[in-house]
Coordinates of C-alpha atoms and ligand atoms in Angstrom, one line a residue:
X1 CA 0.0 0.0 0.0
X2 CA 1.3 3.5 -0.7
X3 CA -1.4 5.5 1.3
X4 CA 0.1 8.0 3.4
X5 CA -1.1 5.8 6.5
X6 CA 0.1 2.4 5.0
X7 CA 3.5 4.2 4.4
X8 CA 3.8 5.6 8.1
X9 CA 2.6 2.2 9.8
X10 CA 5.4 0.6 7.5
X11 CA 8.3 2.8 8.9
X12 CA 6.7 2.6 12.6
X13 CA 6.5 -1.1 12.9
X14 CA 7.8 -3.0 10.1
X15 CA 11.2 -4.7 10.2
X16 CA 12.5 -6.3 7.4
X17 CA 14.1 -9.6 8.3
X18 CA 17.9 -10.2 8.0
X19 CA 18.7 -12.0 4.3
X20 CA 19.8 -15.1 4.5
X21 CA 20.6 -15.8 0.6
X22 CA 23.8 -17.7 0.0
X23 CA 25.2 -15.7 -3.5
X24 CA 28.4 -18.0 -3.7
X25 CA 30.1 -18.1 -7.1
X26 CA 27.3 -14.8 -8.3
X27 CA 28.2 -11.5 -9.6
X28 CA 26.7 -8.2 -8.6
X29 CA 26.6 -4.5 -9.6
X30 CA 25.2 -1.7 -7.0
X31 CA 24.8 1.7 -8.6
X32 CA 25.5 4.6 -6.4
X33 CA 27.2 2.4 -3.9
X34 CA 30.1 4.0 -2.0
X35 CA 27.4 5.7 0.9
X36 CA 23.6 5.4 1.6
X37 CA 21.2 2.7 0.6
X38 CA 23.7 1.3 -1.9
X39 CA 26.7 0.8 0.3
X40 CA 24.9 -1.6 2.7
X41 CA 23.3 -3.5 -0.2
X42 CA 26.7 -4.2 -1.6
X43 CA 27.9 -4.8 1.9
X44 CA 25.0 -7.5 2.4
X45 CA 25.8 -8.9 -0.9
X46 CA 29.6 -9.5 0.3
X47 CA 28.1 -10.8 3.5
X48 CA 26.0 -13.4 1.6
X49 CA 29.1 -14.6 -0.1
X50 CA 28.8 -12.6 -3.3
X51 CA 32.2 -13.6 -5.5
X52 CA 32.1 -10.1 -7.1
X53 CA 30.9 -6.9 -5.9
X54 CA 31.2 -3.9 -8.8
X55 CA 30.5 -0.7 -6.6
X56 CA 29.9 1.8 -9.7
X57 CA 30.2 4.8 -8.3
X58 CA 31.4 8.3 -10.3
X59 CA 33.8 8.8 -7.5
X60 CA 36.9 6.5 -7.7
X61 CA 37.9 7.7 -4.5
X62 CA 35.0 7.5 -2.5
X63 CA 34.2 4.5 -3.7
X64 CA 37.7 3.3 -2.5
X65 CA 36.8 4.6 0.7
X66 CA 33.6 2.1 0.4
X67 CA 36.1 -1.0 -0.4
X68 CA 37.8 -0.5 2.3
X69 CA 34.8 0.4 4.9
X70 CA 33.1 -3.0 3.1
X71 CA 36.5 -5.5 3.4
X72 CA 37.2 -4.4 7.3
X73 CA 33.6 -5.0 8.5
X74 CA 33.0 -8.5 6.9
X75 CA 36.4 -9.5 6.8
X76 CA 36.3 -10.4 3.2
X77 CA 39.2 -9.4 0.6
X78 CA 39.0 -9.7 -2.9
X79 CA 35.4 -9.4 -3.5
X80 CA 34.8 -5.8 -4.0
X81 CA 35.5 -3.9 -7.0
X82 CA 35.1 -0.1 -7.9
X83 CA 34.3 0.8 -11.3
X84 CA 33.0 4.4 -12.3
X85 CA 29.8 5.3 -13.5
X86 CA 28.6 9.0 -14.4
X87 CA 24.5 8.1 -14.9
X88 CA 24.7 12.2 -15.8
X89 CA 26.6 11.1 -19.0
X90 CA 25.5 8.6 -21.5
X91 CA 29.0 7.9 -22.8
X92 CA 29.7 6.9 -19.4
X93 CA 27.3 4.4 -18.7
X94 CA 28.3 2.8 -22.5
X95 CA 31.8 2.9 -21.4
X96 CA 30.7 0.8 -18.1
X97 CA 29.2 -1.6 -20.4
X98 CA 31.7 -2.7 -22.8
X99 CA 34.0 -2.7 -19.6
X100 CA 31.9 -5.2 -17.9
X101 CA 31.3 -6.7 -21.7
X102 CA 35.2 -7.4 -21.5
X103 CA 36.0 -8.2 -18.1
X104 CA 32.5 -10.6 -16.6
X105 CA 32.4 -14.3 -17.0
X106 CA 28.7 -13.9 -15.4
X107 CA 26.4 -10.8 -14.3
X108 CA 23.9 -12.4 -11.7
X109 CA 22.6 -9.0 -10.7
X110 CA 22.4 -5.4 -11.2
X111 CA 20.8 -2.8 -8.3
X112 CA 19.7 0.4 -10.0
X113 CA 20.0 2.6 -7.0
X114 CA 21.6 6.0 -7.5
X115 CA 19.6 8.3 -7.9
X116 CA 19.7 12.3 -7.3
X117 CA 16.8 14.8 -6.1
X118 CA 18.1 18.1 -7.4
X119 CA 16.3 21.3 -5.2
X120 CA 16.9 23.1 -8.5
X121 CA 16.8 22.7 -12.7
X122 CA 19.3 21.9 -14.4
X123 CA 19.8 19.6 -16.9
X124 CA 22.5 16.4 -18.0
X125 CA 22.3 15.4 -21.3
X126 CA 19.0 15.9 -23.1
X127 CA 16.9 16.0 -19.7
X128 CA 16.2 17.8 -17.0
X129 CA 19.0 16.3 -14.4
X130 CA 16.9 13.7 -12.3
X131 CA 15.4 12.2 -15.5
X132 CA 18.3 11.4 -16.9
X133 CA 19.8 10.0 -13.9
X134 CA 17.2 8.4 -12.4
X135 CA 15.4 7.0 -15.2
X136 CA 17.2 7.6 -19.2
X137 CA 20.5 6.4 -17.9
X138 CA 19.4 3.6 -15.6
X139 CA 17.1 2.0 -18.6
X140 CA 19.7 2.8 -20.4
X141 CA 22.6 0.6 -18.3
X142 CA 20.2 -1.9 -17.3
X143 CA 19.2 -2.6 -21.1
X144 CA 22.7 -2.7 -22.6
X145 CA 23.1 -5.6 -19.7
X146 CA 21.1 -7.6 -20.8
X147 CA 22.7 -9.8 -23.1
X148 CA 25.8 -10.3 -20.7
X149 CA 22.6 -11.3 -18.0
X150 CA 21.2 -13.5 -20.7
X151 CA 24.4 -15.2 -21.4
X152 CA 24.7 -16.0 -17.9
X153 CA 21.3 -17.2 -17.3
X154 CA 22.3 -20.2 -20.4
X155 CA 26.0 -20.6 -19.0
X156 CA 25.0 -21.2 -15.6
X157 CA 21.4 -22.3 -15.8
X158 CA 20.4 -19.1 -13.2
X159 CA 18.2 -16.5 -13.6
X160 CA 20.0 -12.8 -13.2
X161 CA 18.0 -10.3 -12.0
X162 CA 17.7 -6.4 -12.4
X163 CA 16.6 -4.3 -10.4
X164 CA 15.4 -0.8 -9.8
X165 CA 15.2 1.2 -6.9
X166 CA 11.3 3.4 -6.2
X167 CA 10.3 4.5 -4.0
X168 CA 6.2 4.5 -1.9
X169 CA 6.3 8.2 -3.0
X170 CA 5.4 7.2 -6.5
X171 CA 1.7 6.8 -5.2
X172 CA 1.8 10.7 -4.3
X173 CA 3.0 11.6 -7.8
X174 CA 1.1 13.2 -10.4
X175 CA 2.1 13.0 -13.6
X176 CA -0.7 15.6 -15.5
X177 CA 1.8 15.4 -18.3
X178 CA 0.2 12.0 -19.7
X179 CA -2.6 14.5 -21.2
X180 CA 0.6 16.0 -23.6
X181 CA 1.5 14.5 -26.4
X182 CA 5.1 13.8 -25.4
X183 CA 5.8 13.0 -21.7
X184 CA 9.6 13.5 -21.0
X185 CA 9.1 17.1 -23.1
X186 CA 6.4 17.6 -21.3
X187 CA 8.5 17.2 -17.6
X188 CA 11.4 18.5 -19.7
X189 CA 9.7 22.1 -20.7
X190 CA 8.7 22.3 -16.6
X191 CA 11.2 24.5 -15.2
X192 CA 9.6 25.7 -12.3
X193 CA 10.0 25.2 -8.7
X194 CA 6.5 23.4 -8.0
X195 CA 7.8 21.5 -10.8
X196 CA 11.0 20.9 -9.0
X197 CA 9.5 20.2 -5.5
X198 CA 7.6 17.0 -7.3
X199 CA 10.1 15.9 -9.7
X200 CA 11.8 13.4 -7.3
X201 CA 8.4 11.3 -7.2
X202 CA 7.6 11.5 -10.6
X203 CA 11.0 9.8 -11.5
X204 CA 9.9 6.7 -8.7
X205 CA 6.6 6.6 -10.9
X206 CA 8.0 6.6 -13.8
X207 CA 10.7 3.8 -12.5
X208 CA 7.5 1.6 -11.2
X209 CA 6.1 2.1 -14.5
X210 CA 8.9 1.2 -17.1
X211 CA 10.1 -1.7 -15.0
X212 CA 6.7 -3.4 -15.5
X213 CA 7.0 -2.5 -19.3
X214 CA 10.0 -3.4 -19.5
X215 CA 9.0 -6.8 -17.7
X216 CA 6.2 -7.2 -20.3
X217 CA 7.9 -6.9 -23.1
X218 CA 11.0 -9.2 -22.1
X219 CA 8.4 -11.9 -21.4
X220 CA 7.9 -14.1 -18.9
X221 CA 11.3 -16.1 -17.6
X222 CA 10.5 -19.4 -17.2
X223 CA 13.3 -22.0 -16.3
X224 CA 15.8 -19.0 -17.6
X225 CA 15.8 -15.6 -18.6
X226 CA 16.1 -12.2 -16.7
X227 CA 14.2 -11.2 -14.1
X228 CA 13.0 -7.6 -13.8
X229 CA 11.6 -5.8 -10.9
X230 CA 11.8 -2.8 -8.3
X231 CA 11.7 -2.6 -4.8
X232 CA 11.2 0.1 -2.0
X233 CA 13.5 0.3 0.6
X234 CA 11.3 2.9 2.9
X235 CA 12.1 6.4 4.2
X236 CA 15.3 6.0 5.5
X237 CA 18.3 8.1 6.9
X238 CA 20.9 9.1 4.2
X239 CA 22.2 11.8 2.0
X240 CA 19.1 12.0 -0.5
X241 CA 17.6 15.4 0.3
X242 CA 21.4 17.1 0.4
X243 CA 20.4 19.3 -2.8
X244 CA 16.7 20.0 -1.0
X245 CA 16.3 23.7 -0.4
X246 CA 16.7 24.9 3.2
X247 CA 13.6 25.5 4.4
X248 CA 12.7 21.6 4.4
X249 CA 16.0 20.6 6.6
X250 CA 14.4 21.1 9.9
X251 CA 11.4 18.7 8.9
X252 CA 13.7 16.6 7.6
X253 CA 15.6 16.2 10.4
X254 CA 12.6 15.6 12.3
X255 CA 11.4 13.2 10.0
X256 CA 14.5 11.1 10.5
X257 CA 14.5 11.0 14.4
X258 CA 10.5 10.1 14.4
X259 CA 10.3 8.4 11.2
X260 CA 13.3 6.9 9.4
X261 CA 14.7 3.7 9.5
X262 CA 18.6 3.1 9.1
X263 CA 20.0 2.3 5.9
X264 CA 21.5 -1.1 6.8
X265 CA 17.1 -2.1 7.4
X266 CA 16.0 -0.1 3.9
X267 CA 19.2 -2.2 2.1
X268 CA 17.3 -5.4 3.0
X269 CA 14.9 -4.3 1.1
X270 CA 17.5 -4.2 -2.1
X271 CA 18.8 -7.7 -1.2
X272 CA 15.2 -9.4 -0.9
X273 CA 14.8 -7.9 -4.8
X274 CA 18.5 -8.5 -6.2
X275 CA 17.5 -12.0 -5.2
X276 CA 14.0 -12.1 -6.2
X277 CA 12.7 -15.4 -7.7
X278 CA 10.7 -15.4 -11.0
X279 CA 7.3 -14.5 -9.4
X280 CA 8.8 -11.1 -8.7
X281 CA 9.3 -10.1 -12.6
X282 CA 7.6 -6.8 -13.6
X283 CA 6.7 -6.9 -9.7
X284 CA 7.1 -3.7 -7.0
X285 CA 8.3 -4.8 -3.8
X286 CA 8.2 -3.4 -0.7
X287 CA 9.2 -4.7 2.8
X288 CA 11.1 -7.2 0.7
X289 CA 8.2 -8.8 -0.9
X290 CA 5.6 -8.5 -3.5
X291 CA 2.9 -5.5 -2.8
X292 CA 0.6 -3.8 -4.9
X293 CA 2.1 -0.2 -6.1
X294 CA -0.2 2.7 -6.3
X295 CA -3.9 2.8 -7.5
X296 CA -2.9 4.5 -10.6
X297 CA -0.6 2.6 -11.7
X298 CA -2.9 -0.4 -11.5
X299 CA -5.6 1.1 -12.8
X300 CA -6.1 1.7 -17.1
X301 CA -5.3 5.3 -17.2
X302 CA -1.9 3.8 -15.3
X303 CA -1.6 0.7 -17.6
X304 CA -2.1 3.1 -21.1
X305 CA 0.6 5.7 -19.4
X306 CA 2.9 2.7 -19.0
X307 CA 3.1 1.4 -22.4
X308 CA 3.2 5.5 -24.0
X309 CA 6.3 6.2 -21.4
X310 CA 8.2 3.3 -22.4
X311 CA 7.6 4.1 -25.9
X312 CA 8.6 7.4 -25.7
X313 CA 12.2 6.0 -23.3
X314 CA 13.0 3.2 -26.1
X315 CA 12.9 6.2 -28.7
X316 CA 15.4 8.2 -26.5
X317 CA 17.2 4.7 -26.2
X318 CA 17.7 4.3 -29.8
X319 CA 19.1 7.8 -30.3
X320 CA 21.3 7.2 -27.5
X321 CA 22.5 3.3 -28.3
X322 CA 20.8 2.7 -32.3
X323 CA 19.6 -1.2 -32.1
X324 CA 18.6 -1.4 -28.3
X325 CA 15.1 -2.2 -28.8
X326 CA 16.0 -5.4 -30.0
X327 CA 17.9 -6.4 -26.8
X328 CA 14.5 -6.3 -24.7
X329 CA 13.0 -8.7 -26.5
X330 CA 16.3 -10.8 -27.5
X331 CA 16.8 -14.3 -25.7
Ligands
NAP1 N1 16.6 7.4 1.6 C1 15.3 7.2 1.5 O1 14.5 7.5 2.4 C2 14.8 6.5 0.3 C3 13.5 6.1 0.3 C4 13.0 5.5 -0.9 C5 13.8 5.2 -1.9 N2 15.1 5.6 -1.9 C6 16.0 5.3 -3.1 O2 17.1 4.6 -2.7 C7 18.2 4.9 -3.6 C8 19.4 5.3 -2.8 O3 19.1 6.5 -2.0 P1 19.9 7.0 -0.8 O4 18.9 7.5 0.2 O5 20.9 6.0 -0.4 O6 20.7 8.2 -1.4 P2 22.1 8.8 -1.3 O7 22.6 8.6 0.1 O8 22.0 10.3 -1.7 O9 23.0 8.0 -2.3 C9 22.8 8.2 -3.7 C10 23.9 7.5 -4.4 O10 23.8 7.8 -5.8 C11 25.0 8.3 -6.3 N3 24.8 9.2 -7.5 C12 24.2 10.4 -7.6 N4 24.3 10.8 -8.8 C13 25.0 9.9 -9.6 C14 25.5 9.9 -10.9 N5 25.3 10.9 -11.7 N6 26.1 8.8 -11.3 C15 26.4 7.8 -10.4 N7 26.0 7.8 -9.2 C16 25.3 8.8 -8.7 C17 25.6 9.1 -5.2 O11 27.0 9.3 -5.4 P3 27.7 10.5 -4.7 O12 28.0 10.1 -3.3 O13 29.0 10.7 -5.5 O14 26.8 11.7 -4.8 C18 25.3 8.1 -4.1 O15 26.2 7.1 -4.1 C19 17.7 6.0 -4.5 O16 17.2 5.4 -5.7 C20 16.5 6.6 -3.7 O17 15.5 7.1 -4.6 C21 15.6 6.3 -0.8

C-alpha cells in the first residue's frame, strides 16, 4: 500500500528480516554504492558470499573509501570492486558496459539505486537532471546488460536479476503530463519550482512504470531468462535530500529522528529484490516482498501511461544506443 497511513505504519512497525541468501560463485553490480542505501546493499551482498561486488560509483575515491569500509567489516578481501559510473553522461554508462562486456564471466545482478533529487533545474544530457539519472541512464545501463545477463542465465542455468530502486512516493505523484503528447518534453519544458518540488516522485513513478513494461515486453522467464523488478527500501536516513532547499531541513531532520529507519534495514529491502525469484518479474516490492504499487498505476489510465512512457524511453534509447530495442526482447 502506498497510502500516506500504510507508508507511516510501514516505517513505525515494520522490520525487514535479516537476508539469509547464499550468493556464492554470483556476480553483482550496486549503482551509487560508495554511501547510503547502496553501500549496505553491496555490503550484504559480500556478506551473503557474493564472488564479485562492482561498486559503480562516479567517484573512484569514495568508492575506494567504500572498499575498504566493506572488506574491514566483513572481513572479506577480494570481493569488492570499484568501477566508475557517471548516470549524468550517457557515454559513461556505455563505457561501463563494454568494460563489464570485457572483463564478466557472469552478471547475476544489477541494483539500480543512485539516484539524485536536485532542489533546483538543471539539466545532464537531453533532460532535465533527475530524469536522466534516475530514469534515461538507468534504462539505459540496465538494457545494454542484458545480453551479458542472458548469457549468464544459459551458461549457468540461473536466472540474473535487475533491479530498480522506487520508492512509496510514487503513489503521491502526479504525472498531469500523460494529457501531452510527449511526456519526458512535457517534464522537460517544466522548469519551475512546483515543478522541482515533485520531480523526485515522478521519477519513482515513472521507474515503477517502465520496469513493469520493460518486464512485459521481455516476457515471462521461465526455467531461464532475466528477471525484472523494483523494490522500495522505505524512508530512511541518508544523503538524498542534500540538494533540498533549506527550508525543508528542519522537517527533515525531524522526520528522520520520528520516522526513518537506518539504511542497513531499507538495504534489506535491495537484497530481498537482487534475489528475487521469477514470481517477482515486472513486480514492485516493498518490505522485501511482493505488494501492490499505487492505485494509478494499477488502474487503465496507469496501464495506457505505461506502455506510452516506455515508448517514448526506447525512442530516446535508440538515439542514445541505435539497435537497443532489440535487446529487450532478445533471448
Ligand atoms: N533514503 C530514502 O529515504 C529513500 C526512500 C525510498 C527510496 N530511496 C531510493 O534509494 C536509492 C538510494 O538512495 P539513498 O537514500 O541511499 O541516497 P544517497 O545517500 O543520496 O545516495 C545516492 C547515491 O547515488 C549516487 N549518484 C548520484 N548521482 C550519480 C550519478 N550521476 N552517477 C552515479 N551515481 C550517482 C551518489 O553518489 P555521490 O555520493 O557521488 O553523490 C550516491 O552514491 C535511491 O534510488 C532513492 O531514490 C531512498
Amino acid at each position: 500500500m502506498t497510502t500516506l497511513p500504510a507508508i507511516i505504519y510501514n516505517q513505525l512497525f515494520v522490520s525487514l528480516p535479516e537476508p539469509k541468501f547464499d550468493l556464492a560463485g554470483q556476480t553483482a553490480i550496486v549503482t551509487g554504492s560508495n554511501t547510503g542505501l547502496g553501500f549496505e546493499a553491496a555490503r550484504h551482498l559480500v556478506r551473503l558470499n557474493a564472488e564479485t561486488v562492482i561498486l559503480a560509483v562516479r567517484n573512484i575515491e569514495k568508492g575506494e573509501h567504500a572498499k575498504q569500509r566493506i572488506e574491514e567489516s566483513t572481513k572479506k578481501e577480494g570481493v569488492v570492486e570499484v568501477w566508475e559510473l557517471d548516470l549524468s553522461s550517457y557515454e559513461s554508462v556505455k563505457s561501463f558496459v563494454r568494460k563489464c562486456n570485457q572483463n564478466l564471466q557472469r552478471l547475476d545482478c544489477v541494483i539500480g539505486n543512485a539516484a539524485i533529487g536536485p532542489g533546483l533545474y538543471k539539466t545532464f544530457e537531453d533532460n532535465e537532471a533527475a530524469l536522466t539519472v534516475n530514469i534515461v541512464s538507468t534504462f539505459l545501463l540496465n538494457t545494454l546488460l542484458l545480453p551479458l545477463c542472458r548469457k549468464t542465465s544459459r551458461l549457468f542455468n540461473v536466472q540474473p536479476r535487475l533491479t530498480f530502486i522506487v520508492s512509496e512516493v510514487h503513489g503521491m505523484a502526479r504525472l498531469p503530463e500523460r494529457q501531452q503528447p510527449d511526456i519526458f518534453a512535457a517534464l522537460n519544458a517544466d522548469k519551475s519550482s512546483s515543478g522541482m518540488r515533485r520531480r523526485y516522485g515522478v521519477t519513482k513513478l515513472l521507474g515503477v512504470l517502465l520496469t513493469k513494461e520493460l518486464a512485459a515486453r521481455m516476457g515471462k522467464p521461465d526455467n531461464q531468462g532475466v528477471i525484472v523488478n523494483c523494490a522500495n527500501p522505505g524512508f530512511c536516513v541518508s544523503d538524498l535530500g542534500r540538494d533540498a532547499p533549506a527550508v525543508y531541513r528542519p522537517l527533515m531532520v525531524l522526520l528522520n529522528l520520528i520516522l526513518a529507519r537506518t539504511t542497513e534495514m531499507g538495504s534489506r529491502a535491495h537484497v530481498f529484490a537482487a534475489a528475487g525469484s521469477a514470481e517477482t518479474h515486472g513486480q514492485y516490492m516493498s518490505n522485501g516482498r511482493v505488494e501492490p504499487p499505487s492505485e494509478f498505476v494499477r488502474s487503465k489510465d496507469g496501464m495506457e501511461t505505461q506502455h506510452r512512457v516506455y515508448d517514448e524511453l526506447l525512442k530516446k534509447l535508440e538515439k542514445i544506443n541505435p539497435g537497443i530495442s532489440q535487446l529487450v526482447v532478445g533471448k
